[in-house]
GROMACS .gro file of C-alpha atoms in nm:
model
  460
    1MET     CA    1   3.458   0.361   0.082
    2ARG     CA    2   3.271   0.576   0.333
    3VAL     CA    3   2.894   0.605   0.280
    4CYS     CA    4   2.667   0.841   0.472
    5PHE     CA    5   2.336   0.657   0.514
    6ILE     CA    6   2.042   0.896   0.569
    7LEU     CA    7   1.728   0.754   0.734
    8GLU     CA    8   1.410   0.920   0.855
    9GLY     CA    9   1.165   0.811   1.125
   10CYS     CA   10   1.280   0.453   1.164
   11TYR     CA   11   1.619   0.294   1.239
   12PRO     CA   12   1.739   0.205   1.497
   13TYR     CA   13   1.439   0.279   1.723
   14ILE     CA   14   1.150   0.144   1.517
   15ARG     CA   15   1.119  -0.196   1.353
   16GLY     CA   16   0.973  -0.229   1.008
   17GLY     CA   17   1.060  -0.286   0.645
   18VAL     CA   18   1.295   0.010   0.596
   19SER     CA   19   1.470  -0.046   0.930
   20ALA     CA   20   1.522  -0.415   0.854
   21TRP     CA   21   1.647  -0.328   0.505
   22ALA     CA   22   1.892  -0.067   0.639
   23HIS     CA   23   2.031  -0.292   0.913
   24GLU     CA   24   2.077  -0.589   0.682
   25TYR     CA   25   2.232  -0.375   0.411
   26MET     CA   26   2.495  -0.229   0.643
   27THR     CA   27   2.565  -0.566   0.803
   28SER     CA   28   2.605  -0.736   0.465
   29ASN     CA   29   2.863  -0.485   0.339
   30PRO     CA   30   3.150  -0.489   0.592
   31GLN     CA   31   3.383  -0.346   0.326
   32ILE     CA   32   3.196  -0.012   0.354
   33GLU     CA   33   3.228   0.234   0.642
   34PHE     CA   34   2.885   0.375   0.718
   35VAL     CA   35   2.803   0.710   0.876
   36LEU     CA   36   2.446   0.706   1.008
   37TRP     CA   37   2.261   1.037   0.971
   38THR     CA   38   1.913   0.984   1.113
   39ILE     CA   39   1.606   1.205   1.155
   40HIS     CA   40   1.346   1.150   1.428
   41ALA     CA   41   1.036   1.344   1.531
   42ALA     CA   42   1.115   1.369   1.903
   43ARG     CA   43   1.329   1.205   2.168
   44LYS     CA   44   1.024   1.057   2.340
   45TYR     CA   45   0.969   0.835   2.033
   46THR     CA   46   1.318   0.684   2.043
   47GLY     CA   47   1.420   0.525   2.373
   48GLU     CA   48   1.648   0.223   2.362
   49PRO     CA   49   1.768   0.117   2.016
   50LEU     CA   50   1.597  -0.196   1.885
   51TYR     CA   51   1.895  -0.282   1.666
   52LYS     CA   52   2.259  -0.325   1.762
   53LEU     CA   53   2.458  -0.110   1.525
   54PRO     CA   54   2.689  -0.308   1.294
   55GLU     CA   55   3.061  -0.276   1.360
   56ASN     CA   56   3.118  -0.092   1.032
   57VAL     CA   57   2.905   0.202   1.148
   58VAL     CA   58   3.183   0.448   1.231
   59GLU     CA   59   2.978   0.758   1.316
   60CYS     CA   60   2.620   0.840   1.419
   61ARG     CA   61   2.442   1.174   1.399
   62GLU     CA   62   2.085   1.209   1.517
   63ILE     CA   63   1.854   1.498   1.431
   64TYR     CA   64   1.530   1.562   1.621
   65LEU     CA   65   1.268   1.773   1.448
   66GLU     CA   66   1.139   1.895   1.784
   67ASP     CA   67   1.464   2.091   1.813
   68ALA     CA   68   1.363   2.294   1.509
   69LEU     CA   69   1.101   2.462   1.727
   70LYS     CA   70   1.373   2.569   1.969
   71SER     CA   71   1.651   2.675   1.736
   72GLY     CA   72   1.672   2.604   1.365
   73GLY     CA   73   2.030   2.709   1.313
   74ARG     CA   74   2.311   2.922   1.447
   75GLY     CA   75   2.383   3.292   1.437
   76SER     CA   76   2.140   3.550   1.307
   77SER     CA   77   2.051   3.748   0.997
   78LYS     CA   78   1.916   4.095   0.933
   79ASN     CA   79   1.808   4.024   0.575
   80TYR     CA   80   1.518   3.790   0.644
   81GLY     CA   81   1.346   3.901   0.325
   82ALA     CA   82   1.604   3.712   0.118
   83TYR     CA   83   1.527   3.394   0.311
   84ILE     CA   84   1.154   3.439   0.255
   85ASP     CA   85   1.204   3.487  -0.119
   86SER     CA   86   1.387   3.153  -0.135
   87LEU     CA   87   1.174   2.958   0.109
   88LYS     CA   88   0.841   3.050  -0.046
   89MET     CA   89   0.943   2.850  -0.353
   90ILE     CA   90   0.874   2.538  -0.148
   91LEU     CA   91   0.506   2.642  -0.136
   92GLY     CA   92   0.461   2.703  -0.509
   93LYS     CA   93   0.291   2.502  -0.778
   94ASP     CA   94   0.545   2.599  -1.043
   95GLY     CA   95   0.906   2.491  -1.081
   96ALA     CA   96   1.148   2.616  -0.818
   97ASP     CA   97   1.514   2.706  -0.829
   98PHE     CA   98   1.626   2.457  -0.566
   99GLY     CA   99   1.990   2.550  -0.618
  100SER     CA  100   1.904   2.903  -0.512
  101LEU     CA  101   1.709   2.770  -0.214
  102LEU     CA  102   2.009   2.576  -0.085
  103GLU     CA  103   2.254   2.852  -0.167
  104ASN     CA  104   2.056   3.118   0.019
  105CYS     CA  105   1.921   2.918   0.313
  106SER     CA  106   2.201   2.680   0.414
  107GLY     CA  107   2.395   2.950   0.593
  108GLU     CA  108   2.396   3.065   0.951
  109ILE     CA  109   2.042   3.161   1.052
  110SER     CA  110   1.840   3.128   1.369
  111ALA     CA  111   1.507   2.984   1.261
  112ASP     CA  112   1.326   3.091   1.576
  113ASN     CA  113   1.440   3.452   1.527
  114PHE     CA  114   1.337   3.427   1.162
  115VAL     CA  115   0.976   3.329   1.232
  116GLU     CA  116   0.948   3.603   1.493
  117SER     CA  117   1.075   3.872   1.259
  118GLU     CA  118   0.867   4.155   1.116
  119GLU     CA  119   0.946   4.030   0.764
  120PHE     CA  120   0.805   3.685   0.834
  121TYR     CA  121   0.492   3.827   0.998
  122ALA     CA  122   0.437   4.053   0.697
  123PHE     CA  123   0.475   3.755   0.464
  124ALA     CA  124   0.225   3.551   0.668
  125ARG     CA  125  -0.021   3.841   0.664
  126LYS     CA  126   0.012   3.879   0.286
  127PHE     CA  127  -0.027   3.501   0.242
  128SER     CA  128  -0.339   3.513   0.459
  129LEU     CA  129  -0.499   3.785   0.249
  130GLU     CA  130  -0.408   3.626  -0.085
  131THR     CA  131  -0.531   3.277   0.005
  132GLY     CA  132  -0.824   3.358   0.232
  133THR     CA  133  -0.656   3.171   0.517
  134GLY     CA  134  -0.701   3.297   0.872
  135LEU     CA  135  -0.396   3.490   0.989
  136SER     CA  136  -0.334   3.259   1.285
  137ASP     CA  137  -0.359   2.946   1.065
  138ALA     CA  138  -0.134   3.106   0.804
  139TYR     CA  139   0.131   3.216   1.053
  140HIS     CA  140   0.152   2.888   1.244
  141GLY     CA  141   0.121   2.674   0.931
  142LEU     CA  142   0.402   2.856   0.749
  143LYS     CA  143   0.613   2.848   1.065
  144SER     CA  144   0.568   2.469   1.091
  145ILE     CA  145   0.664   2.423   0.726
  146PHE     CA  146   0.967   2.654   0.722
  147MET     CA  147   1.133   2.583   1.057
  148PRO     CA  148   1.212   2.212   1.001
  149LEU     CA  149   1.340   2.295   0.652
  150LEU     CA  150   1.569   2.569   0.784
  151PHE     CA  151   1.676   2.332   1.060
  152MET     CA  152   1.779   2.070   0.802
  153LEU     CA  153   1.963   2.328   0.592
  154GLY     CA  154   2.154   2.446   0.899
  155GLN     CA  155   2.312   2.106   0.967
  156ASP     CA  156   2.684   2.033   0.940
  157VAL     CA  157   2.742   1.768   0.673
  158PRO     CA  158   2.942   1.462   0.782
  159ARG     CA  159   3.238   1.358   0.571
  160ALA     CA  160   3.169   1.077   0.323
  161ASP     CA  161   3.256   0.959  -0.027
  162LEU     CA  162   2.890   0.912  -0.112
  163TYR     CA  163   2.554   1.008   0.042
  164HIS     CA  164   2.264   0.762   0.026
  165SER     CA  165   1.919   0.864   0.153
  166ALA     CA  166   1.639   0.612   0.196
  167VAL     CA  167   1.370   0.880   0.177
  168ALA     CA  168   1.293   1.187  -0.035
  169GLY     CA  169   1.155   1.403   0.247
  170TYR     CA  170   1.375   1.577   0.502
  171GLY     CA  171   1.627   1.298   0.443
  172GLY     CA  172   1.630   1.394   0.077
  173ILE     CA  173   1.696   1.756   0.177
  174LEU     CA  174   1.999   1.641   0.377
  175GLY     CA  175   2.123   1.447   0.075
  176ALA     CA  176   2.073   1.752  -0.146
  177LEU     CA  177   2.256   1.968   0.110
  178ALA     CA  178   2.546   1.722   0.117
  179LYS     CA  179   2.566   1.720  -0.262
  180HIS     CA  180   2.550   2.102  -0.270
  181LYS     CA  181   2.822   2.148  -0.008
  182THR     CA  182   3.064   1.867  -0.093
  183GLY     CA  183   3.003   1.784  -0.459
  184ARG     CA  184   3.013   1.414  -0.370
  185PRO     CA  185   2.757   1.173  -0.526
  186PHE     CA  186   2.407   1.153  -0.383
  187VAL     CA  187   2.193   0.840  -0.432
  188LEU     CA  188   1.825   0.849  -0.337
  189THR     CA  189   1.626   0.532  -0.270
  190GLU     CA  190   1.248   0.542  -0.225
  191HIS     CA  191   1.067   0.246  -0.071
  192GLY     CA  192   0.742   0.437  -0.114
  193ILE     CA  193   0.660   0.760  -0.291
  194TYR     CA  194   0.716   1.010  -0.011
  195PRO     CA  195   0.476   1.294  -0.105
  196ARG     CA  196   0.197   1.049  -0.194
  197GLU     CA  197   0.226   0.891   0.150
  198ARG     CA  198   0.229   1.231   0.324
  199GLU     CA  199  -0.072   1.338   0.117
  200GLU     CA  200  -0.269   1.035   0.234
  201GLU     CA  201  -0.183   1.117   0.594
  202LEU     CA  202  -0.264   1.487   0.559
  203ILE     CA  203  -0.606   1.418   0.411
  204GLN     CA  204  -0.698   1.240   0.735
  205ALA     CA  205  -0.497   1.457   0.976
  206ASP     CA  206  -0.679   1.671   1.232
  207TRP     CA  207  -0.370   1.870   1.337
  208VAL     CA  208  -0.349   2.072   1.014
  209ALA     CA  209  -0.591   2.358   0.941
  210PRO     CA  210  -0.811   2.267   0.642
  211SER     CA  211  -0.715   2.591   0.468
  212MET     CA  212  -0.344   2.493   0.492
  213ARG     CA  213  -0.378   2.129   0.386
  214ASP     CA  214  -0.303   2.189   0.018
  215VAL     CA  215  -0.008   2.411   0.111
  216TRP     CA  216   0.139   2.134   0.325
  217ILE     CA  217   0.089   1.881   0.047
  218ARG     CA  218   0.262   2.106  -0.209
  219SER     CA  219   0.553   2.156   0.030
  220PHE     CA  220   0.610   1.781   0.056
  221TYR     CA  221   0.598   1.741  -0.322
  222ASN     CA  222   0.855   2.019  -0.352
  223LEU     CA  223   1.082   1.855  -0.094
  224SER     CA  224   1.085   1.549  -0.319
  225LYS     CA  225   1.150   1.759  -0.629
  226CYS     CA  226   1.446   1.920  -0.453
  227ALA     CA  227   1.591   1.580  -0.363
  228TYR     CA  228   1.535   1.454  -0.719
  229SER     CA  229   1.708   1.759  -0.867
  230PHE     CA  230   2.029   1.707  -0.667
  231ALA     CA  231   2.043   1.326  -0.674
  232ASP     CA  232   2.282   1.157  -0.916
  233ARG     CA  233   2.064   0.845  -0.920
  234VAL     CA  234   1.711   0.780  -0.792
  235THR     CA  235   1.599   0.423  -0.731
  236ALA     CA  236   1.255   0.274  -0.680
  237LEU     CA  237   1.140  -0.077  -0.600
  238PHE     CA  238   0.934  -0.135  -0.915
  239GLU     CA  239   0.851   0.023  -1.252
  240ASP     CA  240   0.518   0.181  -1.153
  241ALA     CA  241   0.698   0.370  -0.877
  242VAL     CA  242   0.953   0.500  -1.128
  243GLU     CA  243   0.667   0.635  -1.339
  244LYS     CA  244   0.533   0.822  -1.035
  245GLN     CA  245   0.878   0.968  -0.962
  246ILE     CA  246   0.901   1.095  -1.319
  247GLU     CA  247   0.547   1.233  -1.298
  248ILE     CA  248   0.642   1.428  -0.983
  249GLY     CA  249   0.950   1.574  -1.148
  250CYS     CA  250   1.245   1.334  -1.150
  251ALA     CA  251   1.455   1.328  -1.468
  252PRO     CA  252   1.398   0.987  -1.636
  253GLU     CA  253   1.770   0.934  -1.700
  254LYS     CA  254   1.834   0.933  -1.324
  255CYS     CA  255   1.586   0.655  -1.252
  256SER     CA  256   1.665   0.289  -1.180
  257VAL     CA  257   1.475  -0.006  -1.038
  258VAL     CA  258   1.636  -0.199  -0.753
  259SER     CA  259   1.378  -0.439  -0.615
  260ASN     CA  260   1.374  -0.551  -0.254
  261GLY     CA  261   1.548  -0.877  -0.178
  262ILE     CA  262   1.544  -1.121   0.112
  263HIS     CA  263   1.762  -1.403   0.238
  264CYS     CA  264   1.550  -1.677   0.084
  265GLU     CA  265   1.749  -1.951   0.254
  266LYS     CA  266   1.588  -1.854   0.586
  267PHE     CA  267   1.240  -1.933   0.453
  268GLU     CA  268   1.253  -2.166   0.152
  269ASN     CA  269   1.300  -2.486   0.354
  270ILE     CA  270   1.010  -2.420   0.594
  271PRO     CA  271   0.769  -2.710   0.529
  272VAL     CA  272   0.416  -2.637   0.413
  273ARG     CA  273   0.157  -2.726   0.675
  274GLY     CA  274  -0.048  -3.032   0.599
  275LYS     CA  275  -0.427  -3.043   0.594
  276SER     CA  276  -0.571  -2.956   0.932
  277ASP     CA  277  -0.905  -2.867   1.085
  278LYS     CA  278  -0.738  -2.559   1.228
  279ILE     CA  279  -0.628  -2.284   0.990
  280ASN     CA  280  -0.369  -2.033   1.108
  281ILE     CA  281  -0.364  -1.693   0.937
  282GLY     CA  282  -0.063  -1.471   0.998
  283ALA     CA  283  -0.027  -1.093   0.975
  284PHE     CA  284   0.337  -0.987   1.009
  285VAL     CA  285   0.287  -0.614   1.052
  286ARG     CA  286   0.379  -0.327   1.278
  287TYR     CA  287   0.108  -0.131   1.461
  288ALA     CA  288   0.058   0.192   1.268
  289PRO     CA  289  -0.259   0.348   1.120
  290ILE     CA  290  -0.121   0.319   0.766
  291LYS     CA  291  -0.125  -0.061   0.812
  292ASP     CA  292  -0.502  -0.050   0.876
  293ILE     CA  293  -0.508  -0.338   1.120
  294LYS     CA  294  -0.864  -0.246   1.217
  295THR     CA  295  -0.989  -0.350   0.873
  296LEU     CA  296  -0.809  -0.682   0.921
  297ILE     CA  297  -0.981  -0.736   1.256
  298TYR     CA  298  -1.325  -0.656   1.114
  299ALA     CA  299  -1.265  -0.884   0.815
  300PHE     CA  300  -1.159  -1.173   1.036
  301TYR     CA  301  -1.460  -1.117   1.262
  302ASN     CA  302  -1.684  -1.153   0.955
  303LEU     CA  303  -1.496  -1.468   0.858
  304GLN     CA  304  -1.554  -1.647   1.188
  305SER     CA  305  -1.917  -1.732   1.118
  306ARG     CA  306  -1.806  -1.912   0.798
  307ALA     CA  307  -1.475  -2.060   0.909
  308ASP     CA  308  -1.490  -2.108   1.283
  309SER     CA  309  -1.168  -2.313   1.284
  310ALA     CA  310  -0.958  -2.015   1.170
  311GLU     CA  311  -0.717  -1.838   1.403
  312LEU     CA  312  -0.560  -1.499   1.332
  313TYR     CA  313  -0.213  -1.408   1.462
  314ILE     CA  314  -0.114  -1.041   1.442
  315MET     CA  315   0.262  -1.020   1.494
  316GLY     CA  316   0.487  -0.719   1.499
  317GLY     CA  317   0.629  -0.419   1.682
  318THR     CA  318   0.452  -0.096   1.766
  319ASP     CA  319   0.498   0.243   1.602
  320ASP     CA  320   0.191   0.393   1.767
  321GLU     CA  321   0.093   0.276   2.116
  322THR     CA  322  -0.243   0.453   2.095
  323TYR     CA  323  -0.329   0.277   1.771
  324ARG     CA  324  -0.222  -0.060   1.913
  325ALA     CA  325  -0.446  -0.006   2.216
  326GLU     CA  326  -0.736   0.078   1.982
  327CYS     CA  327  -0.679  -0.246   1.790
  328VAL     CA  328  -0.671  -0.451   2.110
  329GLU     CA  329  -0.989  -0.281   2.233
  330LEU     CA  330  -1.161  -0.348   1.900
  331ALA     CA  331  -1.076  -0.719   1.910
  332GLN     CA  332  -1.205  -0.741   2.268
  333ARG     CA  333  -1.523  -0.550   2.187
  334LEU     CA  334  -1.598  -0.787   1.901
  335ASN     CA  335  -1.533  -1.077   2.138
  336ALA     CA  336  -1.300  -1.226   1.879
  337ASP     CA  337  -1.133  -1.493   2.091
  338SER     CA  338  -0.954  -1.636   1.789
  339ILE     CA  339  -0.749  -1.319   1.735
  340HIS     CA  340  -0.407  -1.342   1.897
  341ILE     CA  341  -0.226  -1.008   1.924
  342LEU     CA  342   0.144  -1.070   1.973
  343GLY     CA  343   0.446  -0.842   1.987
  344TYR     CA  344   0.762  -0.858   1.782
  345ILE     CA  345   0.843  -1.221   1.700
  346ASP     CA  346   1.084  -1.433   1.497
  347ALA     CA  347   0.922  -1.442   1.153
  348VAL     CA  348   1.095  -1.767   1.057
  349GLU     CA  349   0.972  -1.946   1.367
  350TYR     CA  350   0.612  -1.830   1.337
  351MET     CA  351   0.590  -1.866   0.959
  352GLU     CA  352   0.615  -2.242   1.005
  353LYS     CA  353   0.288  -2.232   1.202
  354MET     CA  354   0.096  -2.033   0.937
  355ASP     CA  355  -0.116  -2.156   0.646
  356PHE     CA  356  -0.126  -1.818   0.469
  357THR     CA  357  -0.072  -1.451   0.546
  358VAL     CA  358  -0.269  -1.129   0.507
  359MET     CA  359  -0.180  -0.759   0.479
  360THR     CA  360  -0.445  -0.483   0.476
  361SER     CA  361  -0.230  -0.168   0.445
  362ILE     CA  362  -0.358   0.148   0.282
  363SER     CA  363  -0.008   0.226   0.155
  364GLU     CA  364   0.292   0.005   0.082
  365GLY     CA  365   0.595  -0.016  -0.141
  366GLN     CA  366   0.719  -0.368  -0.200
  367PRO     CA  367   0.660  -0.532   0.139
  368LEU     CA  368   0.928  -0.762   0.278
  369ALA     CA  369   0.651  -0.942   0.469
  370ILE     CA  370   0.495  -1.054   0.139
  371LEU     CA  371   0.831  -1.165  -0.001
  372GLU     CA  372   0.903  -1.366   0.314
  373SER     CA  373   0.558  -1.526   0.305
  374LEU     CA  374   0.601  -1.629  -0.058
  375ALA     CA  375   0.956  -1.755   0.002
  376ALA     CA  376   0.810  -1.987   0.266
  377GLY     CA  377   0.547  -2.113   0.022
  378ARG     CA  378   0.264  -1.929   0.198
  379PRO     CA  379   0.022  -1.742  -0.028
  380CYS     CA  380  -0.076  -1.392   0.075
  381ILE     CA  381  -0.389  -1.180   0.071
  382ALA     CA  382  -0.297  -0.813   0.032
  383THR     CA  383  -0.454  -0.482  -0.056
  384ASN     CA  384  -0.393  -0.346  -0.403
  385VAL     CA  385  -0.138  -0.082  -0.305
  386GLY     CA  386   0.222  -0.033  -0.406
  387ASN     CA  387   0.364  -0.338  -0.579
  388CYS     CA  388   0.140  -0.592  -0.401
  389ALA     CA  389  -0.079  -0.677  -0.703
  390CYS     CA  390   0.224  -0.735  -0.925
  391LEU     CA  391   0.377  -0.968  -0.668
  392LEU     CA  392   0.056  -1.166  -0.627
  393GLN     CA  393  -0.177  -1.139  -0.925
  394ARG     CA  394  -0.019  -0.948  -1.214
  395PRO     CA  395   0.312  -1.127  -1.260
  396THR     CA  396   0.520  -1.079  -1.573
  397ASP     CA  397   0.738  -1.384  -1.515
  398GLY     CA  398   0.488  -1.648  -1.627
  399LEU     CA  399   0.490  -1.820  -1.288
  400GLY     CA  400   0.122  -1.763  -1.210
  401GLU     CA  401  -0.071  -1.612  -0.923
  402ALA     CA  402   0.061  -1.631  -0.568
  403GLY     CA  403  -0.223  -1.480  -0.369
  404ILE     CA  404  -0.531  -1.259  -0.376
  405CYS     CA  405  -0.554  -0.879  -0.397
  406CYS     CA  406  -0.840  -0.670  -0.261
  407ASN     CA  407  -0.916  -0.301  -0.251
  408PRO     CA  408  -0.804  -0.119   0.064
  409MET     CA  409  -1.061  -0.111   0.346
  410ASP     CA  410  -1.288  -0.357   0.161
  411ILE     CA  411  -1.383  -0.570   0.461
  412LYS     CA  412  -1.612  -0.805   0.268
  413ALA     CA  413  -1.361  -0.876  -0.011
  414ILE     CA  414  -1.081  -0.943   0.237
  415SER     CA  415  -1.307  -1.168   0.443
  416ASP     CA  416  -1.417  -1.359   0.131
  417ALA     CA  417  -1.055  -1.402   0.023
  418MET     CA  418  -0.962  -1.544   0.362
  419GLU     CA  419  -1.255  -1.787   0.343
  420LYS     CA  420  -1.143  -1.899  -0.003
  421LEU     CA  421  -0.795  -1.988   0.118
  422CYS     CA  422  -0.924  -2.141   0.441
  423VAL     CA  423  -1.140  -2.400   0.262
  424ASP     CA  424  -0.918  -2.483  -0.038
  425TYR     CA  425  -0.597  -2.659   0.066
  426ASP     CA  426  -0.490  -2.737  -0.291
  427LEU     CA  427  -0.526  -2.370  -0.388
  428ARG     CA  428  -0.309  -2.265  -0.095
  429VAL     CA  429  -0.038  -2.509  -0.198
  430ARG     CA  430  -0.047  -2.408  -0.565
  431LEU     CA  431  -0.035  -2.035  -0.496
  432GLY     CA  432   0.241  -2.088  -0.240
  433GLU     CA  433   0.454  -2.283  -0.487
  434ASN     CA  434   0.415  -2.009  -0.748
  435GLY     CA  435   0.517  -1.747  -0.496
  436LYS     CA  436   0.825  -1.938  -0.383
  437LYS     CA  437   0.948  -1.971  -0.742
  438ARG     CA  438   0.891  -1.598  -0.800
  439VAL     CA  439   1.093  -1.485  -0.500
  440LEU     CA  440   1.380  -1.726  -0.568
  441ALA     CA  441   1.399  -1.602  -0.927
  442ASN     CA  442   1.360  -1.228  -0.876
  443TYR     CA  443   1.390  -1.111  -0.516
  444THR     CA  444   1.707  -1.254  -0.363
  445TYR     CA  445   1.918  -1.046  -0.130
  446LYS     CA  446   2.227  -1.086  -0.347
  447LYS     CA  447   2.049  -0.945  -0.650
  448MET     CA  448   1.934  -0.639  -0.454
  449ASN     CA  449   2.272  -0.581  -0.288
  450ASP     CA  450   2.459  -0.610  -0.617
  451GLY     CA  451   2.221  -0.352  -0.765
  452TYR     CA  452   2.307  -0.086  -0.508
  453LEU     CA  453   2.680  -0.156  -0.523
  454ARG     CA  454   2.671  -0.129  -0.901
  455ILE     CA  455   2.504   0.214  -0.873
  456TYR     CA  456   2.767   0.325  -0.621
  457GLY     CA  457   3.038   0.233  -0.868
  458GLU     CA  458   2.867   0.420  -1.151
  459VAL     CA  459   2.808   0.748  -0.966
  460LEU     CA  460   3.156   0.746  -0.812
   0.00000   0.00000   0.00000
């Protein structure tokens, strides 16, 4: 079987949950030939691969969104009005004919010629008048929305028996394009709800004109709806995420839950640390604003006056060098000598040194870092996002609580939770034991892998 694996903004250049999941999944299925079809923002964000590609990866195709600003396709077209009629559906609040969108816009068109055409300028001017948006903001905003989409729709589709995208954004558009052109099955997996995550980013973004923010948000929701409409099966990591997919527009009969899974044997035999005057708190996290490491640093700073024996270890790779530098500067400015900022490390090796872990993200799916912490018998403090509360404090398996949940950006609550685990050794042990049982029962790698292979068999 030949599977085209579609990834966006991660593997093999960035470490993190989705990258680790993708690499392990391909490595663990040598019976499958994988074609990697990956999307990246720009070449400057890639560099040397951080993962060695498994031997069963038989082809790699890389797409850089920066190229959309140079040329979004091949050839030319004189009937740009037809493209506008199809593309503007991606901006609408009502249902769109995504089949028509792919049929009309996946041909040979030069995106840069398109956005410089009289028809496109007239559309931008009309949009400006109808929405009260400045003409410059309208023109450049619509250009930035349409050109990457046209660029995706102008791609040649690699040959495969099945197409599997790990994201519903531009990756989902590629999956929809592959389904449209080849008729082969398309499986969509979401580790987070794509348009919700983009909406959170856009609310804080300073690069988008305020008058265009809602338009951008609608476009991302419509990208997901397009992917949902073409997918044969759509998977999520937990039931609440399925409900959000259906709310956005996915047909319920397409939906399945395939939870994350880890190789528990790597962590389950790590001994629990005995009582000690020194408490080590671990944060296994990559440096990105969505992980909100600054809140973690502030919370630990507040903790130090109450638990001066605590040490915080922040461990992980870097998505955003500027954000990492800001975190380092913040720790230095607070004179927090007990904060140790490390790079990418071996999680198994460092987990043995930790008493418990903490995660302060403002958005998550079902974090592998929490599963690994629980598998090692380490309780976790996490923000109430994604599936974190269900893993830690709202279990349905009768095994009890395995950590503490706090609201995002609530520095005091996170600090208080860390103090609670610092001073109560018996509580740490009890929560850790509950968590280990939960992961061994529900989140093994074999269970996850079998779930995807079963879906492959069904859609084929």
